[in-house]
C-alpha cells in the first residue's frame, strides 16, 4: 500500500480550535507509528516549520529529520522562504499578535521550504469561497465535517459570518477576522464552533489536494476523526498496539536516537513487506469484527481487543538489535495472526448468524486490498505536474521506450508517488499547448536527478534536442550531480565529451541500472541534510 497522510495534528491553529493550546504530547510517537507501520507518503504544510515553535525537542527532531530526508514533504503556495514570509506578512498583518513568527524575518526556513511541493491555488481563498457558498446556499450542510451541534450554532450566526466575509479584502481566514461580529454574549459558543469549522475546512482542503487521509485516534484532536475515510488503517492506537506486539516498542520511545535509522530503513524492501503485512492484518481484523457496522470509537475498542487476543506480547521478544531482523520476525507473527482469523472463519463453516439473519463470512487476503484513493471517494483533485518536484526524471528517445520502460517500472515501485517523471505516467497532463516550456521546466528546475539515455536517436530527435537544451543549462550552472548519463551505444551526442562519465547499458542489466539510479537519488537526498 502506498497512500498518503496529511499531518493535521501538527497544525497550531487546529490544536487551538479544540482547546488544546499548543500542547500536543506524543507528536513524535505518532510520527514514528506512521513511519514504522505504513508505506504512506507523509505531508505537512509550510506552517509546521514556520509555526512549529511549540513542539518539544524530541518532536522537532523527528519532524526536522523527516523533512530533510523527504519522508515528510512540505506543501505551500510559494517556492521560497522569502516569498512565503512576504505573503504571510500581507495576510496576517491584522492578526500579527497571534502570528509574531512572520514579522521577524525568514529565520532558518530556507533549507526547509525551497524546492518543495508548490500548489497553484490559495487555501485562504478556497476557505472563503466555501464559506461564502454556505452562507448563500441553504442546501449546503456542515454536519459531516463538524457535527450537528456546531452546525446548528453556526447556522444561527450565518448572516454575521457573511457580513465579515464581505469586508474581508485579502486578510487570512483566521478566527480574528470574525471576532468583531461575536461581541454578543449570547453568541459565546459561535467563535469556538467557527474555529473548528475553519480548521476542518483547512484540513479537508489539503486532504483533497494531496489525495490524503489523516491519522485517527489522537486524543487531543479526536474531534477531527470524522474527516477520515480510511479508518482504521492510519489509526494510531491500533498501529501502536500492533507495533508493540511485534517487537517495535523501543523504537517508539521518544529520544530513542533512532530517527535516521527508522527513516533510512523505510526505503528497504523489508519495510515494504512489513507495512503490507500490517495492512493485511488490519484488513482481516476489521472484516472479522465488521467495523463498518459500529461507530469509530466502538470499532477501535473491538479491534484492540482482537489484536491483543491474536498477537501475544511474548512472541515479540527479540534479541535482534537490527531493524530488518525485527521486521523479519514481525512478519511471521502477523501472518500467524492472519491465519488464526482464517481458521476461525473456517471453523464457523463460512457463515454466521447475525441479528437474526444469515450472512456470508468473508475471508480477506492481499488480493482484496484497495487503495485508500478509492476508499476516499470524496478526493478527486490530482497534483498538477508543474507543481511537482521529481526525485528522478528520465530523458530518452521514443525508439528506446521498451528498454526505458523496464527501468521505469523498477523505479516506480521503489520511489514514492509523483517522484518519478516518466512521460507515459503523465499523458493526460502532457496533452496541452506549450508543452516545450513545461518539459524544459521539469528537466531544468523541477527534477533533482535527470537521467539521460544517450544514443544515436537522442542526438537526432527534436524533442530530445529540446530536453537536452534545458539539461545543458544545468551543466552551465555547474550542477553536475543532478545529471546521470546512461549510454546505449557509442554514437557521439553534441555537448557530451569523452571526459564525461557514464554507465554502459551493455554491461549491466536494467535492474542493476535502476539500482544505480536509486543510489544516486539517495545520495542527493543525503546531500540536502
CSV table of N, CA, C and O in Angstrom, one decimal, residues 120-201:
chain,number,residue,atom,x,y,z
A,120,UNK,N,-0.9,25.7,-6.8
A,120,UNK,CA,-1.2,26.8,-7.6
A,120,UNK,C,-2.5,27.5,-7.3
A,120,UNK,O,-3.0,28.4,-8.0
A,121,UNK,N,-3.1,27.2,-6.1
A,121,UNK,CA,-4.2,27.9,-5.6
A,121,UNK,C,-4.0,28.4,-4.2
A,121,UNK,O,-2.9,28.2,-3.7
A,122,UNK,N,-4.9,29.0,-3.6
A,122,UNK,CA,-4.8,29.6,-2.2
A,122,UNK,C,-5.8,28.9,-1.3
A,122,UNK,O,-7.0,29.0,-1.5
A,123,UNK,N,-5.3,28.3,-0.2
A,123,UNK,CA,-6.2,27.7,0.7
A,123,UNK,C,-7.0,28.7,1.4
A,123,UNK,O,-8.2,28.5,1.7
A,124,UNK,N,-6.5,29.9,1.6
A,124,UNK,CA,-7.3,31.0,2.2
A,124,UNK,C,-8.5,31.4,1.3
A,124,UNK,O,-9.6,31.5,1.8
A,125,UNK,N,-8.2,31.5,0.0
A,125,UNK,CA,-9.3,31.8,-0.9
A,125,UNK,C,-10.3,30.7,-1.0
A,125,UNK,O,-11.5,30.9,-1.1
A,126,UNK,N,-9.8,29.5,-1.0
A,126,UNK,CA,-10.7,28.3,-1.0
A,126,UNK,C,-11.6,28.3,0.2
A,126,UNK,O,-12.8,28.0,0.0
A,127,UNK,N,-11.1,28.6,1.4
A,127,UNK,CA,-11.9,28.6,2.6
A,127,UNK,C,-13.0,29.7,2.5
A,127,UNK,O,-14.2,29.5,2.8
A,128,UNK,N,-12.6,30.9,2.0
A,128,UNK,CA,-13.5,32.0,1.9
A,128,UNK,C,-14.6,31.6,0.9
A,128,UNK,O,-15.8,32.0,1.1
A,129,UNK,N,-14.3,31.0,-0.2
A,129,UNK,CA,-15.2,30.6,-1.2
A,129,UNK,C,-16.3,29.6,-0.7
A,129,UNK,O,-17.5,29.7,-0.9
A,130,UNK,N,-15.8,28.6,0.0
A,130,UNK,CA,-16.7,27.6,0.6
A,130,UNK,C,-17.6,28.2,1.6
A,130,UNK,O,-18.8,27.9,1.6
A,131,UNK,N,-17.1,29.1,2.5
A,131,UNK,CA,-17.9,29.7,3.5
A,131,UNK,C,-19.0,30.6,2.8
A,131,UNK,O,-20.1,30.7,3.3
A,132,UNK,N,-18.6,31.3,1.8
A,132,UNK,CA,-19.5,32.2,1.1
A,132,UNK,C,-20.6,31.4,0.5
A,132,UNK,O,-21.8,31.8,0.5
A,133,UNK,N,-20.3,30.3,-0.1
A,133,UNK,CA,-21.3,29.4,-0.7
A,133,UNK,C,-22.3,28.9,0.3
A,133,UNK,O,-23.5,28.8,0.1
A,134,UNK,N,-21.7,28.5,1.5
A,134,UNK,CA,-22.6,28.0,2.6
A,134,UNK,C,-23.5,29.1,3.1
A,134,UNK,O,-24.7,28.9,3.3
A,135,UNK,N,-23.0,30.4,3.2
A,135,UNK,CA,-23.9,31.5,3.6
A,135,UNK,C,-25.0,31.7,2.6
A,135,UNK,O,-26.2,32.0,3.0
A,136,UNK,N,-24.8,31.5,1.3
A,136,UNK,CA,-25.8,31.9,0.3
A,136,UNK,C,-26.6,30.7,-0.1
A,136,UNK,O,-27.7,30.8,-0.7
A,137,UNK,N,-26.2,29.5,0.3
A,137,UNK,CA,-26.9,28.3,-0.2
A,137,UNK,C,-27.4,27.4,1.0
A,137,UNK,O,-26.6,26.8,1.6
A,138,UNK,N,-28.7,27.3,1.2
A,138,UNK,CA,-29.2,26.6,2.3
A,138,UNK,C,-29.0,25.1,2.2
A,138,UNK,O,-29.2,24.3,3.1
A,139,UNK,N,-28.8,24.6,0.9
A,139,UNK,CA,-28.6,23.2,0.7
A,139,UNK,C,-27.3,22.6,1.1
A,139,UNK,O,-27.1,21.4,1.2
A,140,UNK,N,-26.3,23.5,1.3
A,140,UNK,CA,-25.0,23.1,1.8
A,140,UNK,C,-25.0,22.8,3.3
A,140,UNK,O,-25.4,23.7,4.1
A,141,UNK,N,-24.6,21.6,3.7
A,141,UNK,CA,-24.7,21.2,5.1
A,141,UNK,C,-23.2,21.0,5.6
A,141,UNK,O,-22.4,20.6,4.9
A,142,UNK,N,-23.1,21.3,6.9
A,142,UNK,CA,-21.7,21.2,7.5
A,142,UNK,C,-21.6,20.0,8.5
A,142,UNK,O,-20.6,19.7,9.0
A,143,UNK,N,-22.7,19.3,8.7
A,143,UNK,CA,-22.7,18.3,9.8
A,143,UNK,C,-21.7,17.2,9.6
A,143,UNK,O,-21.1,16.7,10.5
A,144,UNK,N,-21.4,16.9,8.3
A,144,UNK,CA,-20.4,15.8,8.1
A,144,UNK,C,-19.0,16.1,8.5
A,144,UNK,O,-18.2,15.2,8.8
A,145,UNK,N,-18.7,17.4,8.6
A,145,UNK,CA,-17.3,17.7,8.9
A,145,UNK,C,-17.2,18.4,10.3
A,145,UNK,O,-16.1,18.4,10.9
A,146,UNK,N,-18.3,18.9,10.9
A,146,UNK,CA,-18.1,19.5,12.2
A,146,UNK,C,-19.2,19.0,13.2
A,146,UNK,O,-19.2,19.3,14.4
A,147,UNK,N,-20.1,18.1,12.7
A,147,UNK,CA,-21.2,17.6,13.6
A,147,UNK,C,-22.4,18.5,13.7
A,147,UNK,O,-22.3,19.7,13.4
A,148,UNK,N,-23.5,18.0,14.2
A,148,UNK,CA,-24.8,18.7,14.2
A,148,UNK,C,-24.8,19.9,15.2
A,148,UNK,O,-25.4,20.9,14.9
A,149,UNK,N,-24.1,19.7,16.3
A,149,UNK,CA,-24.2,20.8,17.3
A,149,UNK,C,-23.5,22.1,16.8
A,149,UNK,O,-24.1,23.2,16.9
A,150,UNK,N,-22.3,21.9,16.3
A,150,UNK,CA,-21.6,23.1,15.8
A,150,UNK,C,-22.3,23.7,14.6
A,150,UNK,O,-22.4,24.9,14.4
A,151,UNK,N,-22.8,22.8,13.7
A,151,UNK,CA,-23.5,23.2,12.5
A,151,UNK,C,-24.7,24.1,12.9
A,151,UNK,O,-25.0,25.1,12.3
A,152,UNK,N,-25.4,23.6,13.9
A,152,UNK,CA,-26.6,24.4,14.4
A,152,UNK,C,-26.2,25.8,14.9
A,152,UNK,O,-26.9,26.8,14.6
A,153,UNK,N,-25.2,25.8,15.7
A,153,UNK,CA,-24.7,27.1,16.3
A,153,UNK,C,-24.3,28.1,15.1
A,153,UNK,O,-24.7,29.3,15.2
A,154,UNK,N,-23.6,27.6,14.2
A,154,UNK,CA,-23.1,28.5,13.1
A,154,UNK,C,-24.3,28.9,12.1
A,154,UNK,O,-24.2,30.0,11.6
A,155,UNK,N,-25.2,28.0,12.0
A,155,UNK,CA,-26.4,28.4,11.1
A,155,UNK,C,-27.1,29.6,11.7
A,155,UNK,O,-27.5,30.5,10.9
A,156,UNK,N,-27.2,29.6,13.0
A,156,UNK,CA,-27.8,30.8,13.6
A,156,UNK,C,-27.0,32.1,13.5
A,156,UNK,O,-27.6,33.2,13.7
A,157,UNK,N,-25.7,31.9,13.2
A,157,UNK,CA,-24.9,33.1,13.0
A,157,UNK,C,-24.5,33.3,11.6
A,157,UNK,O,-23.5,34.1,11.3
A,158,UNK,N,-25.2,32.7,10.7
A,158,UNK,CA,-24.8,32.7,9.3
A,158,UNK,C,-24.7,34.1,8.7
A,158,UNK,O,-23.8,34.5,8.0
A,159,UNK,N,-25.7,35.0,9.0
A,159,UNK,CA,-25.7,36.3,8.5
A,159,UNK,C,-24.5,37.1,8.9
A,159,UNK,O,-23.9,37.9,8.2
A,160,UNK,N,-24.1,37.0,10.2
A,160,UNK,CA,-23.0,37.7,10.7
A,160,UNK,C,-21.7,37.2,10.1
A,160,UNK,O,-20.8,38.0,9.7
A,161,UNK,N,-21.6,35.9,9.9
A,161,UNK,CA,-20.4,35.4,9.2
A,161,UNK,C,-20.3,35.9,7.8
A,161,UNK,O,-19.2,36.3,7.3
A,162,UNK,N,-21.5,36.0,7.1
A,162,UNK,CA,-21.5,36.5,5.7
A,162,UNK,C,-21.0,38.0,5.7
A,162,UNK,O,-20.3,38.4,4.7
A,163,UNK,N,-21.4,38.8,6.6
A,163,UNK,CA,-21.0,40.2,6.6
A,163,UNK,C,-19.5,40.3,6.8
A,163,UNK,O,-18.9,41.2,6.2
A,164,UNK,N,-18.9,39.5,7.7
A,164,UNK,CA,-17.5,39.5,7.9
A,164,UNK,C,-16.7,39.1,6.6
A,164,UNK,O,-15.7,39.7,6.3
A,165,UNK,N,-17.3,38.1,5.9
A,165,UNK,CA,-16.6,37.7,4.7
A,165,UNK,C,-16.6,38.8,3.6
A,165,UNK,O,-15.7,39.0,2.9
A,166,UNK,N,-17.7,39.6,3.5
A,166,UNK,CA,-17.8,40.6,2.5
A,166,UNK,C,-16.8,41.7,2.8
A,166,UNK,O,-16.3,42.4,1.9
A,167,UNK,N,-16.4,41.9,4.1
A,167,UNK,CA,-15.5,43.0,4.4
A,167,UNK,C,-14.1,42.5,4.5
A,167,UNK,O,-13.2,43.2,4.9
A,168,UNK,N,-13.8,41.3,4.1
A,168,UNK,CA,-12.5,40.6,4.4
A,168,UNK,C,-11.3,41.2,3.6
A,168,UNK,O,-10.2,41.3,4.1
A,169,UNK,N,-11.5,41.6,2.4
A,169,UNK,CA,-10.4,42.0,1.5
A,169,UNK,C,-9.4,40.8,1.3
A,169,UNK,O,-9.8,39.7,1.0
A,170,UNK,N,-8.1,41.0,1.6
A,170,UNK,CA,-7.1,39.9,1.4
A,170,UNK,C,-6.7,39.3,2.7
A,170,UNK,O,-5.6,38.7,2.8
A,171,UNK,N,-7.4,39.5,3.8
A,171,UNK,CA,-7.0,39.0,5.1
A,171,UNK,C,-7.1,37.5,5.2
A,171,UNK,O,-7.9,36.8,4.5
A,172,UNK,N,-6.2,36.9,6.0
A,172,UNK,CA,-6.2,35.5,6.2
A,172,UNK,C,-7.6,35.0,6.9
A,172,UNK,O,-8.2,35.8,7.6
A,173,UNK,N,-7.9,33.8,6.7
A,173,UNK,CA,-9.2,33.2,7.2
A,173,UNK,C,-8.9,32.7,8.6
A,173,UNK,O,-8.8,31.5,8.9
A,174,UNK,N,-8.6,33.6,9.6
A,174,UNK,CA,-8.4,33.2,11.0
A,174,UNK,C,-9.6,33.7,11.8
A,174,UNK,O,-10.4,34.5,11.4
A,175,UNK,N,-9.6,33.1,13.0
A,175,UNK,CA,-10.8,33.5,13.9
A,175,UNK,C,-10.8,35.0,14.2
A,175,UNK,O,-11.9,35.6,14.4
A,176,UNK,N,-9.6,35.6,14.2
A,176,UNK,CA,-9.5,37.1,14.5
A,176,UNK,C,-10.3,37.9,13.5
A,176,UNK,O,-10.8,39.0,13.8
A,177,UNK,N,-10.5,37.4,12.3
A,177,UNK,CA,-11.3,38.1,11.2
A,177,UNK,C,-12.7,38.2,11.6
A,177,UNK,O,-13.4,39.2,11.3
A,178,UNK,N,-13.2,37.2,12.4
A,178,UNK,CA,-14.6,37.2,12.8
A,178,UNK,C,-14.9,37.7,14.2
A,178,UNK,O,-16.1,37.8,14.5
A,179,UNK,N,-13.9,37.9,15.0
A,179,UNK,CA,-14.1,38.2,16.4
A,179,UNK,C,-15.0,39.5,16.6
A,179,UNK,O,-15.8,39.5,17.5
A,180,UNK,N,-14.8,40.5,15.7
A,180,UNK,CA,-15.7,41.7,15.9
A,180,UNK,C,-17.2,41.4,15.8
A,180,UNK,O,-18.0,42.2,16.4
A,181,UNK,N,-17.6,40.4,15.1
A,181,UNK,CA,-19.0,40.1,15.0
A,181,UNK,C,-19.6,39.3,16.1
A,181,UNK,O,-20.8,39.1,16.2
A,182,UNK,N,-18.7,38.8,17.0
A,182,UNK,CA,-19.2,37.9,18.0
A,182,UNK,C,-19.0,38.6,19.4
A,182,UNK,O,-18.6,38.0,20.4
A,183,UNK,N,-19.5,39.8,19.5
A,183,UNK,CA,-19.4,40.5,20.8
A,183,UNK,C,-20.6,40.2,21.7
A,183,UNK,O,-20.5,40.4,22.9
A,184,UNK,N,-21.7,39.8,21.1
A,184,UNK,CA,-22.9,39.5,21.9
A,184,UNK,C,-22.6,38.3,22.7
A,184,UNK,O,-22.2,37.2,22.3
A,185,UNK,N,-22.8,38.4,24.0
A,185,UNK,CA,-22.6,37.3,25.0
A,185,UNK,C,-23.4,36.1,24.7
A,185,UNK,O,-23.1,35.0,25.0
A,186,UNK,N,-24.6,36.3,24.0
A,186,UNK,CA,-25.5,35.2,23.7
A,186,UNK,C,-24.8,34.3,22.6
A,186,UNK,O,-25.3,33.1,22.5
A,187,UNK,N,-23.8,34.8,21.9
A,187,UNK,CA,-23.2,34.0,20.9
A,187,UNK,C,-21.8,33.5,21.3
A,187,UNK,O,-20.9,33.4,20.5
A,188,UNK,N,-21.7,33.2,22.6
A,188,UNK,CA,-20.4,32.8,23.2
A,188,UNK,C,-19.8,31.5,22.6
A,188,UNK,O,-18.6,31.3,22.5
A,189,UNK,N,-20.7,30.6,22.1
A,189,UNK,CA,-20.3,29.4,21.5
A,189,UNK,C,-19.9,29.5,20.1
A,189,UNK,O,-19.2,28.6,19.5
A,190,UNK,N,-20.4,30.5,19.4
A,190,UNK,CA,-20.1,30.6,18.0
A,190,UNK,C,-18.7,30.7,17.6
A,190,UNK,O,-18.2,30.1,16.6
A,191,UNK,N,-17.8,31.6,18.3
A,191,UNK,CA,-16.4,31.6,17.9
A,191,UNK,C,-15.7,30.3,18.0
A,191,UNK,O,-14.9,29.9,17.1
A,192,UNK,N,-16.0,29.5,19.0
A,192,UNK,CA,-15.4,28.2,19.1
A,192,UNK,C,-15.8,27.2,18.0
A,192,UNK,O,-15.0,26.5,17.5
A,193,UNK,N,-17.1,27.3,17.7
A,193,UNK,CA,-17.6,26.4,16.6
A,193,UNK,C,-17.0,26.9,15.3
A,193,UNK,O,-16.7,26.0,14.4
A,194,UNK,N,-16.9,28.2,15.1
A,194,UNK,CA,-16.3,28.7,13.8
A,194,UNK,C,-14.8,28.3,13.7
A,194,UNK,O,-14.3,27.9,12.6
A,195,UNK,N,-14.1,28.3,14.8
A,195,UNK,CA,-12.7,27.9,14.8
A,195,UNK,C,-12.5,26.5,14.4
A,195,UNK,O,-11.6,26.1,13.6
A,196,UNK,N,-13.4,25.6,14.9
A,196,UNK,CA,-13.4,24.2,14.5
A,196,UNK,C,-13.8,24.0,13.0
A,196,UNK,O,-13.2,23.2,12.3
A,197,UNK,N,-14.7,24.8,12.5
A,197,UNK,CA,-15.1,24.7,11.1
A,197,UNK,C,-13.9,25.2,10.2
A,197,UNK,O,-13.6,24.5,9.2
A,198,UNK,N,-13.3,26.3,10.6
A,198,UNK,CA,-12.2,26.7,9.7
A,198,UNK,C,-11.0,25.7,9.7
A,198,UNK,O,-10.5,25.4,8.6
A,199,UNK,N,-10.7,25.1,10.8
A,199,UNK,CA,-9.7,24.1,10.9
A,199,UNK,C,-10.1,22.8,10.1
A,199,UNK,O,-9.2,22.2,9.4
A,200,UNK,N,-11.3,22.5,10.2
A,200,UNK,CA,-11.8,21.3,9.5
A,200,UNK,C,-11.7,21.5,8.0
A,200,UNK,O,-11.3,20.7,7.2
A,201,UNK,N,-12.2,22.7,7.5
A,201,UNK,CA,-12.1,23.0,6.1
A,201,UNK,C,-10.7,23.1,5.6
A,201,UNK,O,-10.3,22.7,4.5
